[in-house]
Amino acid sequence: MGMNNNINQIPMQQTYNPYQGQPSNQPALQPQNQEQVQPVIYNVPNQQIYTNAPDNNQGVSSLLKNYIMANGKQLNNVAQVQAVNMEANQSGNWQNNLKTMLRSSQAQFMAVIPRTMNAKDTDGNALIQNGEVRGNFINAIDRLDELKALGVNTLHVLPIHPPGKTKAMGTAGSLYAPADLLKVDPALKDPNTPGTAEDHCKKFIQECHKRGISVMLDLPSCASVDFAQKHPELMSYEKNGNDKTPGGWQDIRMFNVFEDEEKRTLNPHLLELHKKYVDMCQDLGFDGIRADVGRAKPAEFWDIIISYSRAKDPNFGWLAETYTYEDASPQLNMPHDRPTELLKAGFDTYYGQYHIIDQWTKASQIRNYINEQIALQKEIPDGEPRPPIGSMSTHDDQSPMLYGGSPWVQFTTILQSTMPLCNPYFVDGVQSGDYYLYPYEHAQAPETETDTHECTVHKGRIDIFNYSRKPGGKNPEIGKQITNMLNLRQGEYNDVITKGSTCWIKPKQDNDEVIAFARQYGNKTLLVVGNRNVNKRNSAKLELRDIKKDQQLTDLTLPYGEKSYIQTENGELKLDLAPSRIHVFEINAPNIESDAFDVSKFVNGRYTKVK
Amino acid sequence: MLNNNQNNMMMNNLSLRQLGDREVFQKFLAKPEHVTKDAAKGHLVKENVGQQFTSMLTDNFKDISNLGEAFVSGKSNDHALGRMNDLGMKLGGSIIAAALMGRKATTNKKLMEIFGFTTFFSTMSLWPKIAIDLPTKLRFGFNPHQKYVDSQGRKKQFFLDNQYLPWDVWSKEDINKVADKMKVPKDLKDREEYTKEKMRTIALQDNTLWMLTAGLASPLLTSLVCNRIEAGLKTPVAKAELQQVEKNISNIADKTLSMSKDTNITGKSDEAFSAIYESLKKGEMPKNLEEQLSEIFDIRKGIQNEDLVNRLQDHGTGKKLYDILFKDTKSSLKFEDSDLLKFLKETDPENADEILGILNKAKGEVDPDKGLKGIVQHLEKQYSRKGQSIIGKGSKKAAANGGLINKKWVAALSDLSQNDKAQAKAYAKQMSVYNQEELAKKAGELSSLYENWLKPSQANMRFLEKNLSILNNVSGEKYNSVAKTFVKTLGFTDKEIKVLKASNEAAGGDIQQKLTEKLIEVAQDETKYNKAIKKLDKQIAKIDKQGEKGLTSKITDAFNSLVDKVKGSLTGTSKGANKELQSAFGDILTEGLSKNDAASLGADITSVNSTLIRFKAALELERDIQSGKLITECAEKMGLNAADITDVQKTDIIESLRRMCWQSSFGDAMNKGYKTGNGKAYSALIETIFPKAAEGAENGKSSWQKAVNELFLRETYIPNPSLSKEGDDIWNAYVGRAWGAFDEYNGNSENVKKITNFGQLPKETLEQIQNEVTGGKASEYFKPSNVKFADYGESVLSAVKKQANQMYNDRTWMKVFGGATIALVGFTLISQLFFGKVKDAHLYQKKEDKDTFESGK
């Protein structure tokens, strides 16, 4: 092959330097029979095969053995160096505990996009141009107090890398089409503040930490066309030499994750890139990583990368974009989705299926899904819980405002704030009812930073393709509800919501549009009753032996939408619920478990269904 | 402060990261095991034939239960809905088949609806299995319709969606086996990937081929298979039906007759009975039931006419009143008040005085000519309440007595008083009543008889009648088979059959000539001739041996006997039932059923037999013609040398014989001078051909005629006794006697209306003559025309023509459908030879040289 297999020539020994690491190897990686980009078949030395096939002689995984053999040589001479956490010094006494938060349902997310987070759209056309101020790390800091006030304690920062410009989507390029995974987009640097984009990023994170907010960075699953052309050794190709492109996304190219898929030998170059990515994140001060399209890489891959990140920061948090078990993938070139194996590989939380809650028109569908997630916990060998996020709004889905307006968004807010096994999750803009409708949709913009002038927009979804306005809408009451619920969740009722048992009550005259469950921990009980129907009122009667006729019920939610009518009788609660209306009452109900038909309890650190 | 010194950061982090790396590896070492991908939740379905069958049943059951659930709850899912489509086809198909079955008359056709439906679905399911899956399995080692159970427990086809293939349900071993079968090079680097791609490609091609061919294959195969099934079904079904009919006859006979024995009802049959019966049939209440029943059962009226008159005259009250009211005169109302009052006090004390007043008032107003009747009319008219009392509707006592003046007897009495006996009788009759108790009893008996015996028995008889039509199917089937054998025996080629089909029988021409040629061809070749005769003999034997003929005649006999028995036995029941009534029942039961019907149905199989015999006769005649035997014998019989017969005469003889033997139809026999049988016709022919024979005939019997007749009759044997020589003689005798009777009839002065031919003689007279001339065997010689027709058999010419049409149609159909099927199968199999070519196969790389790999160079 003429390819040099000498491990010393692979730039593993170098500290990450995005511009210096690759060039030395580039000539060797150039394809032989084509001028620019084409598949390269590596003849990888056996020492470098990453596999989990057991090595009987050594008693340890040969993957590890190989990894050590491949990388260990360089490490021998620096055994005595002690670690100094410079970042910790710079951000006060910040102690990352994101992993614990995620696993114990304590994280309360907001997904943010730095390049639009605090953009100043002075002309009102929603597109930031002609000298208008774009969002950047420095002006984003101005919004942190607002987020903090909402009750948000974790940010999911969408990708911050310079986007690829070739075959791009949108005039700024897609956030998920990085031209360089190991670099912060210079556009996110505030021109009026000294320092590099990386410096500004660090500053932003420090400010988050000062406010007690953890920060996760979004790791794109693929790379831009520009990146792919530069790094063929990392990329995956069709047999005919064409780039492998995930179905529906023409601007990105897929990584080659396996050196030999049959033997499940991982691509050492890709592992190396991701190891460096972790290094970069930790250098910048991020507390965790959100893995975009988790299924794009196998469990073995994540096992190494997550373990690697944790070796350096045991509480480094990982969120997997993984939804539900698939027999096969409906998306071209993409592997099937298997949440369990990713959670086993070390992810702390995952997307789950709450993004399709608008299709679950019955209370039983929500209950069944929660129960499925409770059952899934048993499959995780380490015994620690893996709650999903309350992904009722995500950047990949249409704004929940389009389904049911402000009442529906408040409904989902209250529901995810009181459900068991859930890290509440919001996308920036939802807190004030953003419909994510952009007037420039598919218009030709005069200014562009990519090879297209078309303002690509996925209708009803937050813009990830252009320099657009700051997210936000005209329904501030949603933000108040979020503030109310997240603070309630973090405060007095934290144990009830994160560790309390869940008791589902069957309404009399079985009405599957009425949601009724109680959360109980110690002598505290919260009763949640709601109407899943966004258009129509629903009545029901709950038989609860502890309810007294003269009992006063105080709703812990802020009022919204139409008014509900709730009447107490001895031993029962009569409900006439307004559309999309959900209420939370603290009640004294020692007998709630026996009134319930479906009960899950928090036993030995995780939920188990007991009835 | 921001650390914006990039280089510093990198330098500082270098050692940090190296340390970190080392720690990572140490942690890795401490880990007991590594995570890898989870096993698939689904699995491939691997079933043997038995398990497949069980699965099919359980899957269908699941579909039905899903459908039920969907109906009840309105809930379903895409998978269940998709499968319901198949279920819908099956259920809908069954319903259509059942509906069509109901519309079909014969068991064969009913069964074919079921076979058609099941065959269609079977071919639909079997076609891809046999024509596509099997070749793929044999050649490539996998089933393109392989099923798997997905993570939700739903059974699906693995290759259903080519873009959605859950490969991890396949084990590496299974993929390897397929790869070996496909002969994928062992040293291919991406052997598994290549094999999967090849499987995917083949399955896609297979599915496309299936979609392309299924629409043609299902109907083609169904029609071919059903064609065979139908042919195969005919004989067993017909036989089973015959046996069933026989059983039915016997059952119905037993039932009907045993019920008739229990009938103990006397009465007489007359129009009244028919009227009641007709009404009952329509489900209506008979009109004048009382009168009709009294007629049938001879129920007398409760009061005799004579008695009534006497009783009226003796009637105390009436007589007394009459005498008081018409004291001195019989024509006007004249009475003594004291007498009347006394009478009234006795009969209606409550109203006595008032009535007296009324009657007094009536004195001047009543038309004296009307007598008592007049009083009644007057009172009715003038006085409502009191008047009612007088005429029987008023006071209780008066009512109990039928009123002071009973309208009816008053009227009668009034008439009597005028000495009009005839009118009095009429009134008396009107007033008399039938014995209601007896009437009710008889009506009940009659009704029960009708409901319990007559009605069901009649239904049974009608059922039987319908059953008999099955005989038609049996003989029809047999006829086809016999005619086919004959045509085949003659060795017609496809081309000749086409010519026969195209030729017009009426125009003579081709078909007659062709058939003659064929007969000559067979007759000239001894081997062929013997073979043909043997085949025909075999068929003749079969008709008897296989029982069609026997069973048919058994059935017709049984039916006839049943009709007779039902009619006859009723009249002879031992319990004293009235003969007339029983006979009426018999008539009703056998209404519309005649022995002749049964006989003609039975005759169909006789017709087949006769036709078969005519086929054989045609061959035998031709053999005699070709061997010269015919002419030699002819000459011999006529006392001539064969050489004396001229060629023209020979040709005449031969052509005439051929015409009579196998060209003539029953119609010819009846219309073209054969009415009295062959004999006379032959005589006429002989006289034409041989003038000398005509000369001899002048002296009465010509020896020529006699001799030649015998020969001709033998050679043109037609299995019809009435057309035999004996039949001829009998006919002649019959005609002679009949003309005698004709003369006698017209000579009799009592017969005012004269007749013009003997056929118009009374039926009894003709039957008597027929019995006399046949020695009591009239039925053998004097048969209904349809039976004679059956005995005569079909003209060979016509049978061959018909059969040629049928064979041509069958062969054309088979050529089209069979040809299309063969082409389809060929296309399907051959196209598969080109399957499995993987796009860009050259890009799948061979493994590196092993030594190089291991040496780590």
JSON list of C-alpha atoms in Angstrom, two decimals, chain B residues 132-252:
[
{"chain": "B", "resi": 132, "resn": "ILE", "atom": "CA", "xyz": [-39.42, -17.71, -7.27]},
{"chain": "B", "resi": 133, "resn": "ASP", "atom": "CA", "xyz": [-38.58, -18.65, -3.69]},
{"chain": "B", "resi": 134, "resn": "LEU", "atom": "CA", "xyz": [-37.62, -22.21, -4.44]},
{"chain": "B", "resi": 135, "resn": "PRO", "atom": "CA", "xyz": [-35.23, -21.43, -7.33]},
{"chain": "B", "resi": 136, "resn": "THR", "atom": "CA", "xyz": [-33.69, -18.65, -5.22]},
{"chain": "B", "resi": 137, "resn": "LYS", "atom": "CA", "xyz": [-33.31, -20.97, -2.27]},
{"chain": "B", "resi": 138, "resn": "LEU", "atom": "CA", "xyz": [-31.73, -23.64, -4.46]},
{"chain": "B", "resi": 139, "resn": "ARG", "atom": "CA", "xyz": [-29.43, -21.28, -6.27]},
{"chain": "B", "resi": 140, "resn": "PHE", "atom": "CA", "xyz": [-28.62, -18.67, -3.66]},
{"chain": "B", "resi": 141, "resn": "GLY", "atom": "CA", "xyz": [-29.40, -20.42, -0.40]},
{"chain": "B", "resi": 142, "resn": "PHE", "atom": "CA", "xyz": [-31.99, -18.08, 1.08]},
{"chain": "B", "resi": 143, "resn": "ASN", "atom": "CA", "xyz": [-35.68, -17.43, 0.91]},
{"chain": "B", "resi": 144, "resn": "PRO", "atom": "CA", "xyz": [-36.53, -13.99, -0.47]},
{"chain": "B", "resi": 145, "resn": "HIS", "atom": "CA", "xyz": [-39.80, -14.19, 1.45]},
{"chain": "B", "resi": 146, "resn": "GLN", "atom": "CA", "xyz": [-38.06, -15.05, 4.69]},
{"chain": "B", "resi": 147, "resn": "LYS", "atom": "CA", "xyz": [-40.12, -13.90, 7.64]},
{"chain": "B", "resi": 148, "resn": "TYR", "atom": "CA", "xyz": [-38.94, -12.45, 10.91]},
{"chain": "B", "resi": 149, "resn": "VAL", "atom": "CA", "xyz": [-40.54, -11.42, 14.15]},
{"chain": "B", "resi": 150, "resn": "ASP", "atom": "CA", "xyz": [-39.78, -7.80, 14.95]},
{"chain": "B", "resi": 151, "resn": "SER", "atom": "CA", "xyz": [-39.13, -6.23, 18.35]},
{"chain": "B", "resi": 152, "resn": "GLN", "atom": "CA", "xyz": [-42.87, -5.73, 18.83]},
{"chain": "B", "resi": 153, "resn": "GLY", "atom": "CA", "xyz": [-43.58, -9.43, 18.20]},
{"chain": "B", "resi": 154, "resn": "ARG", "atom": "CA", "xyz": [-45.07, -8.78, 14.77]},
{"chain": "B", "resi": 155, "resn": "LYS", "atom": "CA", "xyz": [-44.38, -11.21, 12.00]},
{"chain": "B", "resi": 156, "resn": "LYS", "atom": "CA", "xyz": [-43.14, -9.50, 8.86]},
{"chain": "B", "resi": 157, "resn": "GLN", "atom": "CA", "xyz": [-41.34, -10.31, 5.67]},
{"chain": "B", "resi": 158, "resn": "PHE", "atom": "CA", "xyz": [-37.68, -9.54, 6.02]},
{"chain": "B", "resi": 159, "resn": "PHE", "atom": "CA", "xyz": [-37.25, -8.11, 2.52]},
{"chain": "B", "resi": 160, "resn": "LEU", "atom": "CA", "xyz": [-40.62, -6.39, 2.42]},
{"chain": "B", "resi": 161, "resn": "ASP", "atom": "CA", "xyz": [-39.05, -2.96, 2.43]},
{"chain": "B", "resi": 162, "resn": "ASN", "atom": "CA", "xyz": [-35.74, -2.97, 0.67]},
{"chain": "B", "resi": 163, "resn": "GLN", "atom": "CA", "xyz": [-34.67, 0.19, 2.45]},
{"chain": "B", "resi": 164, "resn": "TYR", "atom": "CA", "xyz": [-35.50, -1.14, 5.90]},
{"chain": "B", "resi": 165, "resn": "LEU", "atom": "CA", "xyz": [-33.65, -4.36, 6.52]},
{"chain": "B", "resi": 166, "resn": "PRO", "atom": "CA", "xyz": [-33.05, -5.34, 10.15]},
{"chain": "B", "resi": 167, "resn": "TRP", "atom": "CA", "xyz": [-29.95, -7.34, 9.34]},
{"chain": "B", "resi": 168, "resn": "ASP", "atom": "CA", "xyz": [-29.04, -8.08, 12.92]},
{"chain": "B", "resi": 169, "resn": "VAL", "atom": "CA", "xyz": [-31.74, -10.74, 13.15]},
{"chain": "B", "resi": 170, "resn": "TRP", "atom": "CA", "xyz": [-29.50, -12.82, 10.87]},
{"chain": "B", "resi": 171, "resn": "SER", "atom": "CA", "xyz": [-26.68, -14.66, 12.52]},
{"chain": "B", "resi": 172, "resn": "LYS", "atom": "CA", "xyz": [-23.22, -14.53, 11.02]},
{"chain": "B", "resi": 173, "resn": "GLU", "atom": "CA", "xyz": [-23.40, -18.28, 10.50]},
{"chain": "B", "resi": 174, "resn": "ASP", "atom": "CA", "xyz": [-26.55, -18.00, 8.43]},
{"chain": "B", "resi": 175, "resn": "ILE", "atom": "CA", "xyz": [-25.11, -15.20, 6.32]},
{"chain": "B", "resi": 176, "resn": "ASN", "atom": "CA", "xyz": [-21.98, -17.26, 5.83]},
{"chain": "B", "resi": 177, "resn": "LYS", "atom": "CA", "xyz": [-23.99, -20.23, 4.68]},
{"chain": "B", "resi": 178, "resn": "VAL", "atom": "CA", "xyz": [-25.73, -18.07, 2.13]},
{"chain": "B", "resi": 179, "resn": "ALA", "atom": "CA", "xyz": [-22.37, -16.64, 1.07]},
{"chain": "B", "resi": 180, "resn": "ASP", "atom": "CA", "xyz": [-21.01, -20.16, 0.57]},
{"chain": "B", "resi": 181, "resn": "LYS", "atom": "CA", "xyz": [-24.04, -21.12, -1.46]},
{"chain": "B", "resi": 182, "resn": "MET", "atom": "CA", "xyz": [-23.61, -18.00, -3.56]},
{"chain": "B", "resi": 183, "resn": "LYS", "atom": "CA", "xyz": [-19.95, -18.89, -3.94]},
{"chain": "B", "resi": 184, "resn": "VAL", "atom": "CA", "xyz": [-18.87, -15.50, -2.66]},
{"chain": "B", "resi": 185, "resn": "PRO", "atom": "CA", "xyz": [-15.06, -15.64, -2.62]},
{"chain": "B", "resi": 186, "resn": "LYS", "atom": "CA", "xyz": [-13.80, -16.52, 0.84]},
{"chain": "B", "resi": 187, "resn": "ASP", "atom": "CA", "xyz": [-11.05, -14.00, 0.55]},
{"chain": "B", "resi": 188, "resn": "LEU", "atom": "CA", "xyz": [-13.35, -11.07, -0.05]},
{"chain": "B", "resi": 189, "resn": "LYS", "atom": "CA", "xyz": [-12.68, -8.40, 2.50]},
{"chain": "B", "resi": 190, "resn": "ASP", "atom": "CA", "xyz": [-16.30, -7.43, 2.94]},
{"chain": "B", "resi": 191, "resn": "ARG", "atom": "CA", "xyz": [-17.68, -10.87, 2.41]},
{"chain": "B", "resi": 192, "resn": "GLU", "atom": "CA", "xyz": [-20.62, -10.39, 4.77]},
{"chain": "B", "resi": 193, "resn": "GLU", "atom": "CA", "xyz": [-21.45, -6.97, 3.45]},
{"chain": "B", "resi": 194, "resn": "TYR", "atom": "CA", "xyz": [-21.20, -8.19, -0.11]},
{"chain": "B", "resi": 195, "resn": "THR", "atom": "CA", "xyz": [-23.44, -11.16, 0.65]},
{"chain": "B", "resi": 196, "resn": "LYS", "atom": "CA", "xyz": [-26.05, -8.95, 2.28]},
{"chain": "B", "resi": 197, "resn": "GLU", "atom": "CA", "xyz": [-26.00, -6.61, -0.67]},
{"chain": "B", "resi": 198, "resn": "LYS", "atom": "CA", "xyz": [-26.38, -9.54, -3.01]},
{"chain": "B", "resi": 199, "resn": "MET", "atom": "CA", "xyz": [-29.28, -10.89, -0.95]},
{"chain": "B", "resi": 200, "resn": "ARG", "atom": "CA", "xyz": [-30.89, -7.49, -0.92]},
{"chain": "B", "resi": 201, "resn": "THR", "atom": "CA", "xyz": [-30.51, -7.17, -4.67]},
{"chain": "B", "resi": 202, "resn": "ILE", "atom": "CA", "xyz": [-31.86, -10.64, -5.35]},
{"chain": "B", "resi": 203, "resn": "ALA", "atom": "CA", "xyz": [-34.81, -10.18, -3.01]},
{"chain": "B", "resi": 204, "resn": "LEU", "atom": "CA", "xyz": [-35.63, -6.89, -4.69]},
{"chain": "B", "resi": 205, "resn": "GLN", "atom": "CA", "xyz": [-35.42, -8.50, -8.10]},
{"chain": "B", "resi": 206, "resn": "ASP", "atom": "CA", "xyz": [-37.47, -11.46, -6.88]},
{"chain": "B", "resi": 207, "resn": "ASN", "atom": "CA", "xyz": [-40.13, -9.21, -5.46]},
{"chain": "B", "resi": 208, "resn": "THR", "atom": "CA", "xyz": [-40.28, -7.20, -8.65]},
{"chain": "B", "resi": 209, "resn": "LEU", "atom": "CA", "xyz": [-40.55, -10.39, -10.67]},
{"chain": "B", "resi": 210, "resn": "TRP", "atom": "CA", "xyz": [-43.26, -11.61, -8.36]},
{"chain": "B", "resi": 211, "resn": "MET", "atom": "CA", "xyz": [-45.23, -8.40, -8.77]},
{"chain": "B", "resi": 212, "resn": "LEU", "atom": "CA", "xyz": [-44.79, -8.60, -12.53]},
{"chain": "B", "resi": 213, "resn": "THR", "atom": "CA", "xyz": [-45.91, -12.19, -12.82]},
{"chain": "B", "resi": 214, "resn": "ALA", "atom": "CA", "xyz": [-48.46, -12.64, -10.02]},
{"chain": "B", "resi": 215, "resn": "GLY", "atom": "CA", "xyz": [-51.22, -10.87, -11.90]},
{"chain": "B", "resi": 216, "resn": "LEU", "atom": "CA", "xyz": [-50.88, -13.32, -14.77]},
{"chain": "B", "resi": 217, "resn": "ALA", "atom": "CA", "xyz": [-49.87, -16.41, -12.85]},
{"chain": "B", "resi": 218, "resn": "SER", "atom": "CA", "xyz": [-52.82, -16.54, -10.48]},
{"chain": "B", "resi": 219, "resn": "PRO", "atom": "CA", "xyz": [-55.58, -16.47, -13.09]},
{"chain": "B", "resi": 220, "resn": "LEU", "atom": "CA", "xyz": [-53.67, -18.67, -15.53]},
{"chain": "B", "resi": 221, "resn": "LEU", "atom": "CA", "xyz": [-52.82, -21.35, -13.01]},
{"chain": "B", "resi": 222, "resn": "THR", "atom": "CA", "xyz": [-56.25, -21.15, -11.45]},
{"chain": "B", "resi": 223, "resn": "SER", "atom": "CA", "xyz": [-57.96, -21.72, -14.78]},
{"chain": "B", "resi": 224, "resn": "LEU", "atom": "CA", "xyz": [-55.66, -24.58, -15.71]},
{"chain": "B", "resi": 225, "resn": "VAL", "atom": "CA", "xyz": [-55.93, -26.26, -12.35]},
{"chain": "B", "resi": 226, "resn": "CYS", "atom": "CA", "xyz": [-59.68, -25.74, -12.16]},
{"chain": "B", "resi": 227, "resn": "ASN", "atom": "CA", "xyz": [-60.06, -27.08, -15.68]},
{"chain": "B", "resi": 228, "resn": "ARG", "atom": "CA", "xyz": [-58.42, -30.31, -14.54]},
{"chain": "B", "resi": 229, "resn": "ILE", "atom": "CA", "xyz": [-60.30, -30.39, -11.25]},
{"chain": "B", "resi": 230, "resn": "GLU", "atom": "CA", "xyz": [-63.59, -29.90, -13.02]},
{"chain": "B", "resi": 231, "resn": "ALA", "atom": "CA", "xyz": [-62.91, -32.72, -15.44]},
{"chain": "B", "resi": 232, "resn": "GLY", "atom": "CA", "xyz": [-61.79, -34.97, -12.63]},
{"chain": "B", "resi": 233, "resn": "LEU", "atom": "CA", "xyz": [-64.76, -34.09, -10.46]},
{"chain": "B", "resi": 234, "resn": "LYS", "atom": "CA", "xyz": [-67.42, -34.89, -13.03]},
{"chain": "B", "resi": 235, "resn": "THR", "atom": "CA", "xyz": [-67.47, -38.67, -12.80]},
{"chain": "B", "resi": 236, "resn": "PRO", "atom": "CA", "xyz": [-67.14, -39.08, -9.04]},
{"chain": "B", "resi": 237, "resn": "VAL", "atom": "CA", "xyz": [-69.62, -36.32, -8.34]},
{"chain": "B", "resi": 238, "resn": "ALA", "atom": "CA", "xyz": [-72.10, -37.72, -10.83]},
{"chain": "B", "resi": 239, "resn": "LYS", "atom": "CA", "xyz": [-71.76, -41.17, -9.34]},
{"chain": "B", "resi": 240, "resn": "ALA", "atom": "CA", "xyz": [-72.10, -39.90, -5.81]},
{"chain": "B", "resi": 241, "resn": "GLU", "atom": "CA", "xyz": [-75.15, -37.97, -6.86]},
{"chain": "B", "resi": 242, "resn": "LEU", "atom": "CA", "xyz": [-76.68, -40.97, -8.54]},
{"chain": "B", "resi": 243, "resn": "GLN", "atom": "CA", "xyz": [-76.19, -42.99, -5.43]},
{"chain": "B", "resi": 244, "resn": "GLN", "atom": "CA", "xyz": [-77.66, -40.20, -3.37]},
{"chain": "B", "resi": 245, "resn": "VAL", "atom": "CA", "xyz": [-80.66, -40.00, -5.66]},
{"chain": "B", "resi": 246, "resn": "GLU", "atom": "CA", "xyz": [-81.19, -43.71, -5.35]},
{"chain": "B", "resi": 247, "resn": "LYS", "atom": "CA", "xyz": [-81.03, -43.42, -1.60]},
{"chain": "B", "resi": 248, "resn": "ASN", "atom": "CA", "xyz": [-83.38, -40.46, -1.65]},
{"chain": "B", "resi": 249, "resn": "ILE", "atom": "CA", "xyz": [-85.93, -42.32, -3.70]},
{"chain": "B", "resi": 250, "resn": "SER", "atom": "CA", "xyz": [-85.82, -45.21, -1.38]},
{"chain": "B", "resi": 251, "resn": "ASN", "atom": "CA", "xyz": [-86.06, -43.01, 1.72]},
{"chain": "B", "resi": 252, "resn": "ILE", "atom": "CA", "xyz": [-88.85, -40.92, 0.34]}
]
